[in-house]
């Protein structure tokens, strides 16, 4: 017992030194990786905007407009060509995925028709919910949202009353979250148009 009592302070000291050293090392790694990670994320976002929005000659990032739809933040990156609004990329998310948050960059033509989209973040079930990136542009059945307009097509899964989009097989929750994000992104885009016309 005396031996344990005499070694206890040394053990506490050793653990304290290890904890401090580990914390310092983690802080150092974070400081050197923070900027490259932020630059990579910014580059990926700019690429996603360019991929999903109609051709533009402005800087959508500089012209971005933020709003909230049902308490969730959405960012509209308007696309202008020769001073005329030709559409937008809209970044938004849903917390209602099977594994939590999904984030999508949604691209719209001037009239609100879906031009394209990119899934930026998701943690859905591999082989099921993760299929959302290719699934909703697949022309088979009523899967694709490309070329459809939420004003005239019901962006709900066909399993739900009135839904007109085929959900991912065995991944209905993921499908609902994706389509919720698309609907809300469309609403954010329309809100941007109304705000700009006032």
Coordinates of N, CA and C in Angstrom, one line a residue:
X1 N 0.8 -1.2 0.0 CA 0.0 0.0 0.0 C 0.9 1.3 0.0
X2 N 2.0 1.2 0.8 CA 2.9 2.3 0.9 C 3.5 2.6 -0.5
X3 N 3.9 1.4 -1.1 CA 4.5 1.5 -2.5 C 3.6 2.2 -3.5
X4 N 2.3 1.8 -3.4 CA 1.3 2.4 -4.3 C 1.2 3.9 -4.1
X5 N 1.1 4.2 -2.8 CA 1.0 5.6 -2.4 C 2.2 6.5 -2.9
X6 N 3.4 5.9 -2.9 CA 4.6 6.6 -3.3 C 4.7 6.7 -4.8
X7 N 4.1 5.8 -5.5 CA 4.2 5.8 -7.0 C 3.0 6.6 -7.6
X8 N 2.0 6.8 -6.8 CA 0.8 7.5 -7.4 C 1.1 8.9 -7.9
X9 N 1.8 9.7 -7.1 CA 2.1 11.1 -7.6 C 2.9 11.0 -9.0
X10 N 3.8 10.0 -9.1 CA 4.6 9.9 -10.3 C 3.7 9.5 -11.5
X11 N 2.7 8.6 -11.2 CA 1.8 8.2 -12.3 C 0.9 9.4 -12.7
X12 N 0.5 10.2 -11.7 CA -0.3 11.4 -12.1 C 0.5 12.4 -12.9
X13 N 1.7 12.6 -12.5 CA 2.6 13.5 -13.2 C 2.9 13.0 -14.6
X14 N 3.1 11.7 -14.8 CA 3.3 11.1 -16.1 C 2.1 11.3 -17.0
X15 N 0.9 11.0 -16.4 CA -0.3 11.1 -17.2 C -0.6 12.6 -17.6
X16 N -0.3 13.5 -16.7 CA -0.4 14.9 -16.9 C 0.5 15.4 -18.1
X17 N 1.7 14.9 -18.1 CA 2.7 15.3 -19.1 C 2.2 14.7 -20.5
X18 N 1.8 13.5 -20.5 CA 1.3 12.8 -21.7 C 0.1 13.6 -22.3
X19 N -0.8 14.0 -21.4 CA -2.0 14.7 -21.8 C -1.7 16.1 -22.4
X20 N -0.8 16.8 -21.7 CA -0.4 18.1 -22.2 C 0.3 18.0 -23.6
X21 N 1.2 17.0 -23.7 CA 2.0 16.8 -24.9 C 1.0 16.4 -26.1
X22 N 0.0 15.5 -25.8 CA -0.9 15.1 -26.8 C -1.8 16.3 -27.2
X23 N -2.2 17.1 -26.3 CA -3.0 18.3 -26.6 C -2.2 19.3 -27.5
X24 N -1.0 19.5 -27.1 CA -0.1 20.4 -27.9 C 0.1 19.8 -29.3
X25 N 0.3 18.5 -29.4 CA 0.5 17.9 -30.8 C -0.8 18.0 -31.6
X26 N -1.9 17.8 -31.0 CA -3.2 17.9 -31.8 C -3.4 19.3 -32.2
X27 N -3.1 20.3 -31.3 CA -3.3 21.7 -31.7 C -2.3 22.1 -32.8
X28 N -1.1 21.6 -32.8 CA -0.2 21.9 -33.8 C -0.6 21.3 -35.2
X29 N -1.1 20.1 -35.2 CA -1.6 19.4 -36.4 C -2.8 20.2 -36.9
X30 N -3.7 20.6 -36.0 CA -4.9 21.4 -36.5 C -4.5 22.7 -37.1
X31 N -3.5 23.4 -36.5 CA -3.1 24.7 -37.0 C -2.4 24.6 -38.4
X32 N -1.7 23.5 -38.7 CA -1.1 23.4 -40.0 C -2.0 22.8 -41.1
X33 N -3.1 22.1 -40.6 CA -4.0 21.5 -41.6 C -5.3 22.4 -41.8
X34 N -5.5 23.3 -40.9 CA -6.8 24.1 -41.0 C -6.9 24.9 -42.3
X35 N -5.9 25.6 -42.7 CA -5.9 26.4 -43.9 C -6.1 25.6 -45.2
X36 N -5.2 24.5 -45.4 CA -5.4 23.7 -46.6 C -6.8 23.0 -46.7
X37 N -7.3 22.6 -45.5 CA -8.7 22.0 -45.5 C -9.7 23.1 -46.0
X38 N -9.6 24.3 -45.4 CA -10.5 25.4 -45.8 C -10.4 25.7 -47.3
X39 N -9.2 25.8 -47.8 CA -9.0 26.1 -49.2 C -9.6 25.0 -50.1
X40 N -9.4 23.7 -49.7 CA -10.0 22.6 -50.5 C -11.5 22.6 -50.5
X41 N -12.1 22.9 -49.3 CA -13.5 23.0 -49.2 C -14.1 24.2 -50.1
X42 N -13.4 25.3 -50.1 CA -13.8 26.4 -50.9 C -13.7 26.1 -52.4
X43 N -12.6 25.4 -52.8 CA -12.5 25.0 -54.2 C -13.6 24.0 -54.6
X44 N -13.9 23.1 -53.7 CA -15.0 22.1 -54.0 C -16.3 22.8 -54.2
X45 N -16.5 23.8 -53.3 CA -17.8 24.5 -53.4 C -17.9 25.3 -54.7
X46 N -16.8 26.0 -55.1 CA -16.8 26.8 -56.3 C -17.0 25.9 -57.5
X47 N -16.4 24.7 -57.5 CA -16.6 23.7 -58.6 C -18.0 23.2 -58.6
X48 N -18.6 23.0 -57.5 CA -20.0 22.6 -57.4 C -21.0 23.6 -58.0
X49 N -20.7 24.9 -57.6 CA -21.5 26.0 -58.1 C -21.4 26.0 -59.7
X50 N -20.2 25.9 -60.2 CA -20.0 26.0 -61.6 C -20.7 24.8 -62.4
X51 N -20.7 23.6 -61.7 CA -21.3 22.4 -62.3 C -22.8 22.5 -62.4
X52 N -23.4 23.0 -61.3 CA -24.9 22.9 -61.3 C -25.6 24.1 -61.8
X53 N -25.0 25.3 -61.8 CA -25.7 26.5 -62.2 C -25.6 26.7 -63.7
X54 N -26.5 27.4 -64.3 CA -26.4 27.8 -65.8 C -25.1 28.6 -66.0
X55 N -24.6 28.7 -67.2 CA -23.4 29.5 -67.5 C -23.6 30.9 -67.0
X56 N -22.6 31.4 -66.4 CA -22.7 32.8 -65.8 C -21.4 33.6 -66.1
X57 N -21.5 34.9 -66.0 CA -20.3 35.8 -66.1 C -20.1 36.6 -64.9
X58 N -20.9 36.4 -63.9 CA -20.7 37.1 -62.6 C -19.9 36.3 -61.6
X59 N -19.7 36.7 -60.4 CA -19.1 35.9 -59.3 C -20.2 35.5 -58.3
X60 N -20.8 34.3 -58.5 CA -21.9 33.9 -57.6 C -21.5 34.0 -56.1
X61 N -20.3 33.6 -55.8 CA -19.8 33.6 -54.4 C -19.9 35.1 -53.9
X62 N -19.5 36.0 -54.6 CA -19.5 37.4 -54.2 C -20.9 38.0 -54.1
X63 N -21.8 37.4 -54.9 CA -23.2 37.9 -55.0 C -24.2 37.0 -54.1
X64 N -23.6 36.1 -53.3 CA -24.5 35.2 -52.5 C -25.4 35.9 -51.6
X65 N -26.5 35.2 -51.4 CA -27.6 35.7 -50.6 C -28.1 34.6 -49.6
X66 N -28.2 34.9 -48.4 CA -28.6 33.9 -47.4 C -30.0 34.1 -46.9
X67 N -30.7 33.0 -46.6 CA -32.0 33.0 -46.1 C -32.2 31.8 -45.2
X68 N -33.4 31.7 -44.6 CA -33.7 30.5 -43.8 C -35.1 30.0 -44.3
X69 N -35.1 28.6 -44.5 CA -36.4 28.0 -44.9 C -36.6 27.0 -43.8
X70 N -37.8 27.1 -43.1 CA -38.2 26.2 -42.0 C -37.0 26.1 -41.0
X71 N -36.4 27.3 -40.7 CA -35.4 27.3 -39.7 C -34.0 26.8 -40.1
X72 N -33.9 26.4 -41.4 CA -32.6 25.9 -41.9 C -31.9 26.9 -42.8
X73 N -30.6 27.2 -42.6 CA -30.0 28.2 -43.5 C -29.8 27.6 -44.9
X74 N -30.1 28.5 -45.9 CA -29.8 28.2 -47.3 C -29.1 29.4 -47.9
X75 N -28.1 29.1 -48.8 CA -27.3 30.1 -49.5 C -27.6 30.1 -51.0
X76 N -28.0 31.2 -51.5 CA -28.3 31.3 -52.9 C -27.1 31.9 -53.6
X77 N -26.6 31.2 -54.6 CA -25.5 31.8 -55.4 C -26.0 32.1 -56.8
X78 N -26.5 33.3 -57.0 CA -27.2 33.7 -58.2 C -26.2 33.7 -59.4
X79 N -26.8 33.2 -60.6 CA -26.0 33.2 -61.8 C -26.6 34.2 -62.8
X80 N -25.7 35.2 -63.2 CA -26.1 36.2 -64.1 C -25.3 36.1 -65.4
X81 N -25.9 36.4 -66.5 CA -25.2 36.4 -67.8 C -25.6 37.7 -68.4
X82 N -24.6 38.6 -68.7 CA -24.9 39.9 -69.3 C -25.9 40.7 -68.4
X83 N -25.8 40.6 -67.1 CA -26.7 41.3 -66.2 C -28.1 40.7 -66.0
X84 N -28.4 39.6 -66.7 CA -29.7 39.0 -66.6 C -29.6 37.7 -65.7
X85 N -30.5 37.6 -64.7 CA -30.6 36.4 -63.9 C -30.9 35.1 -64.7
X86 N -30.0 34.2 -64.8 CA -30.3 33.0 -65.6 C -30.5 31.7 -64.8
X87 N -30.4 31.9 -63.4 CA -30.6 30.8 -62.5 C -29.8 30.9 -61.3
X88 N -29.5 29.8 -60.6 CA -28.7 29.9 -59.4 C -28.3 28.5 -58.9
X89 N -27.3 28.5 -58.1 CA -26.9 27.3 -57.3 C -27.3 27.7 -55.9
X90 N -28.0 26.7 -55.3 CA -28.5 26.9 -53.9 C -27.9 25.8 -53.0
X91 N -27.2 26.2 -52.0 CA -26.7 25.2 -51.0 C -27.6 25.2 -49.8
X92 N -28.0 23.9 -49.5 CA -28.8 23.8 -48.3 C -28.7 22.4 -47.7
X93 N -29.4 22.1 -46.7 CA -29.3 20.8 -46.0 C -30.6 20.4 -45.4
X94 N -30.6 19.1 -45.0 CA -31.7 18.6 -44.2 C -31.1 17.7 -43.1
X95 N -31.6 17.8 -41.9 CA -31.1 17.0 -40.8 C -31.9 15.7 -40.7
X96 N -32.8 15.4 -41.7 CA -33.7 14.3 -41.6 C -33.2 13.1 -42.4
X97 N -32.0 13.0 -42.7 CA -31.4 11.8 -43.4 C -31.4 10.6 -42.4
X98 N -31.3 9.4 -42.9 CA -31.2 8.2 -42.0 C -30.1 8.4 -41.0
X99 N -29.0 9.0 -41.4 CA -27.8 9.1 -40.5 C -27.6 10.6 -40.2
X100 N -28.6 11.4 -40.3 CA -28.4 12.8 -39.9 C -28.4 13.7 -41.1
X101 N -27.5 14.7 -41.1 CA -27.4 15.8 -42.1 C -27.0 15.3 -43.5
X102 N -27.7 15.8 -44.5 CA -27.2 15.8 -45.8 C -27.1 17.2 -46.4
X103 N -26.1 17.5 -47.2 CA -26.0 18.8 -47.7 C -25.9 18.7 -49.2
X104 N -26.7 19.5 -49.9 CA -26.8 19.4 -51.4 C -26.6 20.8 -52.0
X105 N -25.9 20.9 -53.1 CA -25.8 22.1 -54.0 C -26.8 21.8 -55.1
X106 N -27.9 22.6 -55.1 CA -28.9 22.4 -56.1 C -28.8 23.5 -57.2
X107 N -28.9 23.1 -58.4 CA -28.8 24.1 -59.5 C -30.2 24.3 -60.2
X108 N -30.5 25.5 -60.4 CA -31.8 25.9 -61.0 C -31.6 26.8 -62.2
X109 N -32.5 26.5 -63.3 CA -32.5 27.4 -64.4 C -33.3 28.6 -63.9
X110 N -33.4 29.7 -64.8 CA -34.1 30.9 -64.4 C -35.6 30.6 -63.9
X111 N -36.3 29.7 -64.6 CA -37.7 29.4 -64.2 C -37.9 28.5 -63.1
X112 N -36.8 28.0 -62.5 CA -36.8 27.1 -61.3 C -36.7 25.6 -61.7
X113 N -36.5 25.3 -63.0 CA -36.3 24.0 -63.4 C -35.0 23.5 -62.9
X114 N -34.9 22.3 -62.4 CA -33.6 21.7 -61.9 C -32.7 21.5 -63.0
X115 N -31.5 22.1 -63.0 CA -30.5 21.9 -64.0 C -29.6 20.7 -63.6
X116 N -29.2 20.7 -62.3 CA -28.3 19.6 -61.8 C -28.2 19.8 -60.3
X117 N -27.4 18.9 -59.7 CA -27.2 19.0 -58.3 C -25.9 18.2 -57.9
X118 N -25.4 18.5 -56.7 CA -24.2 17.7 -56.2 C -24.5 17.5 -54.7
X119 N -24.3 16.3 -54.3 CA -24.4 16.0 -52.9 C -23.1 16.3 -52.3
X120 N -23.0 17.3 -51.4 CA -21.8 17.7 -50.8 C -21.4 17.0 -49.5
X121 N -22.4 16.5 -48.8 CA -22.1 15.8 -47.5 C -23.3 14.9 -47.2
X122 N -22.9 13.7 -46.8 CA -23.9 12.7 -46.3 C -23.2 11.6 -45.6
X123 N -23.9 10.9 -44.7 CA -23.3 9.8 -44.0 C -24.4 8.7 -44.0
X124 N -25.1 8.5 -45.1 CA -26.1 7.5 -45.2 C -25.5 6.1 -45.4
X125 N -26.4 5.1 -45.3 CA -26.0 3.7 -45.4 C -25.4 3.4 -46.7
X126 N -24.1 2.9 -46.7 CA -23.4 2.5 -47.9 C -24.3 1.5 -48.8
X127 N -24.4 1.8 -50.0 CA -25.1 0.9 -50.9 C -26.6 1.2 -51.0
X128 N -27.1 2.1 -50.1 CA -28.5 2.4 -50.0 C -28.6 3.9 -50.2
X129 N -28.7 4.6 -49.1 CA -28.8 6.1 -49.1 C -27.7 6.8 -49.8
X130 N -26.5 6.2 -49.9 CA -25.4 6.8 -50.6 C -25.6 6.9 -52.1
X131 N -26.6 6.2 -52.6 CA -26.9 6.2 -54.0 C -27.6 7.5 -54.5
X132 N -27.9 8.4 -53.6 CA -28.6 9.6 -54.0 C -27.9 10.4 -55.0
X133 N -26.6 10.4 -55.1 CA -25.9 11.2 -56.1 C -26.3 10.8 -57.5
X134 N -26.2 9.5 -57.8 CA -26.6 9.1 -59.2 C -28.1 8.9 -59.3
X135 N -28.8 8.4 -58.3 CA -30.2 8.0 -58.4 C -31.1 9.1 -58.9
X136 N -31.0 10.3 -58.4 CA -32.0 11.3 -58.8 C -31.7 12.0 -60.1
X137 N -30.7 11.5 -60.8 CA -30.4 12.0 -62.2 C -30.6 10.8 -63.2
X138 N -31.0 9.6 -62.7 CA -31.2 8.4 -63.5 C -32.5 8.6 -64.2
X139 N -32.6 8.5 -65.5 CA -33.8 8.7 -66.3 C -34.8 7.5 -66.1
X140 N -34.4 6.4 -65.5 CA -35.3 5.3 -65.3 C -36.5 5.6 -64.5
X141 N -37.7 5.2 -64.9 CA -38.9 5.4 -64.1 C -39.1 6.9 -63.9
X142 N -39.4 7.2 -62.6 CA -39.6 8.6 -62.2 C -38.5 9.0 -61.2
X143 N -37.3 8.5 -61.4 CA -36.2 8.8 -60.5 C -35.7 10.2 -60.6
X144 N -35.4 10.6 -61.8 CA -34.7 11.9 -62.1 C -35.5 13.1 -61.7
X145 N -34.7 14.1 -61.1 CA -35.3 15.4 -60.8 C -34.8 16.4 -61.8
X146 N -33.8 16.0 -62.7 CA -33.2 16.9 -63.7 C -34.3 17.2 -64.7
X147 N -34.4 18.5 -65.0 CA -35.4 19.0 -66.0 C -36.8 19.1 -65.4
X148 N -36.9 18.9 -64.1 CA -38.3 19.0 -63.5 C -38.3 20.2 -62.6
X149 N -39.5 20.8 -62.5 CA -39.7 22.0 -61.7 C -40.5 21.7 -60.5
X150 N -40.1 22.1 -59.3 CA -40.9 21.8 -58.1 C -42.2 22.5 -58.1
X151 N -42.4 23.5 -59.0 CA -43.7 24.2 -59.1 C -44.7 23.4 -59.8
X152 N -44.3 22.5 -60.6 CA -45.2 21.7 -61.4 C -45.1 20.2 -61.1
X153 N -44.0 19.8 -60.4 CA -43.8 18.3 -60.1 C -43.7 18.2 -58.6
X154 N -44.4 17.3 -58.0 CA -44.4 17.1 -56.6 C -43.1 16.4 -56.2
X155 N -42.2 17.2 -55.6 CA -40.9 16.6 -55.1 C -41.0 15.9 -53.8
X156 N -41.9 14.9 -53.8 CA -42.0 13.9 -52.7 C -41.9 12.5 -53.3
X157 N -41.5 11.6 -52.4 CA -41.4 10.2 -53.0 C -42.8 9.7 -53.3
X158 N -42.8 8.8 -54.3 CA -44.1 8.2 -54.8 C -44.8 7.4 -53.7
X159 N -44.0 7.0 -52.7 CA -44.7 6.2 -51.5 C -45.5 7.2 -50.7
X160 N -45.2 8.5 -50.8 CA -46.0 9.4 -50.0 C -47.2 10.0 -50.9
X161 N -48.3 10.3 -50.3 CA -49.4 10.7 -51.0 C -49.1 11.9 -51.9
X162 N -49.3 11.7 -53.2 CA -49.1 12.8 -54.2 C -47.7 12.9 -54.7
X163 N -46.8 12.2 -54.1 CA -45.4 12.2 -54.6 C -45.2 11.8 -56.0
X164 N -44.2 12.4 -56.7 CA -44.0 12.1 -58.1 C -42.6 11.6 -58.4
X165 N -41.7 11.5 -57.4 CA -40.4 11.1 -57.6 C -40.1 9.7 -56.9
X166 N -39.6 8.7 -57.7 CA -39.3 7.4 -57.2 C -38.1 7.5 -56.2
X167 N -38.3 7.1 -54.9 CA -37.3 7.1 -53.9 C -36.3 5.9 -54.2
X168 N -35.2 6.1 -53.5 CA -34.1 5.0 -53.6 C -34.7 3.8 -53.0
X169 N -34.5 2.6 -53.6 CA -35.0 1.4 -53.1 C -34.4 1.1 -51.7
X170 N -35.2 0.8 -50.7 CA -34.8 0.5 -49.4 C -34.1 1.7 -48.7
X171 N -34.3 2.9 -49.2 CA -33.7 4.1 -48.5 C -34.7 5.2 -48.6
X172 N -35.9 5.0 -48.2 CA -37.0 6.0 -48.3 C -36.6 7.3 -47.4
X173 N -36.1 7.1 -46.3 CA -35.8 8.2 -45.4 C -34.7 9.1 -46.0
X174 N -33.7 8.5 -46.6 CA -32.7 9.3 -47.3 C -33.3 10.0 -48.5
X175 N -34.2 9.4 -49.2 CA -34.8 10.0 -50.4 C -35.7 11.2 -49.9
X176 N -36.4 11.0 -48.8 CA -37.2 12.1 -48.3 C -36.4 13.3 -48.0
X177 N -35.2 13.1 -47.3 CA -34.4 14.2 -46.9 C -33.8 14.9 -48.1
X178 N -33.4 14.1 -49.1 CA -32.8 14.7 -50.3 C -33.9 15.6 -51.0
X179 N -35.1 15.1 -51.2 CA -36.2 15.8 -51.8 C -36.6 17.0 -51.0
X180 N -36.6 16.9 -49.7 CA -36.9 18.0 -48.8 C -35.9 19.2 -49.1
X181 N -34.6 18.8 -49.2 CA -33.6 19.8 -49.5 C -33.8 20.5 -50.8
X182 N -34.2 19.7 -51.8 CA -34.5 20.3 -53.2 C -35.6 21.2 -53.1
X183 N -36.7 20.8 -52.4 CA -37.9 21.7 -52.3 C -37.6 23.0 -51.6
X184 N -36.8 22.9 -50.5 CA -36.5 24.1 -49.8 C -35.5 25.0 -50.5
X185 N -34.6 24.4 -51.3 CA -33.6 25.1 -52.1 C -34.4 25.9 -53.2
X186 N -35.4 25.3 -53.8 CA -36.2 25.9 -54.8 C -36.9 27.1 -54.1
X187 N -37.5 27.0 -52.9 CA -38.1 28.1 -52.2 C -37.2 29.2 -51.9
X188 N -35.9 28.8 -51.5 CA -34.9 29.8 -51.3 C -34.6 30.6 -52.5
X189 N -34.5 29.9 -53.7 CA -34.3 30.6 -55.0 C -35.4 31.6 -55.3
X190 N -36.6 31.1 -55.1 CA -37.8 32.0 -55.4 C -37.8 33.2 -54.5
X191 N -37.4 33.0 -53.2 CA -37.3 34.1 -52.3 C -36.3 35.1 -52.7
X192 N -35.2 34.6 -53.2 CA -34.1 35.5 -53.7 C -34.7 36.4 -54.9
X193 N -35.4 35.7 -55.8 CA -36.0 36.5 -56.9 C -37.0 37.6 -56.4
X194 N -37.8 37.2 -55.5 CA -38.8 38.2 -54.9 C -38.0 39.3 -54.2
X195 N -37.0 39.0 -53.5 CA -36.2 40.0 -52.8 C -35.5 41.0 -53.7
X196 N -35.0 40.4 -54.9 CA -34.3 41.3 -55.8 C -35.3 42.1 -56.6
X197 N -36.5 41.7 -56.8 CA -37.5 42.5 -57.6 C -38.1 43.6 -56.8
X198 N -37.9 43.6 -55.4 CA -38.5 44.6 -54.6 C -37.6 45.8 -54.5

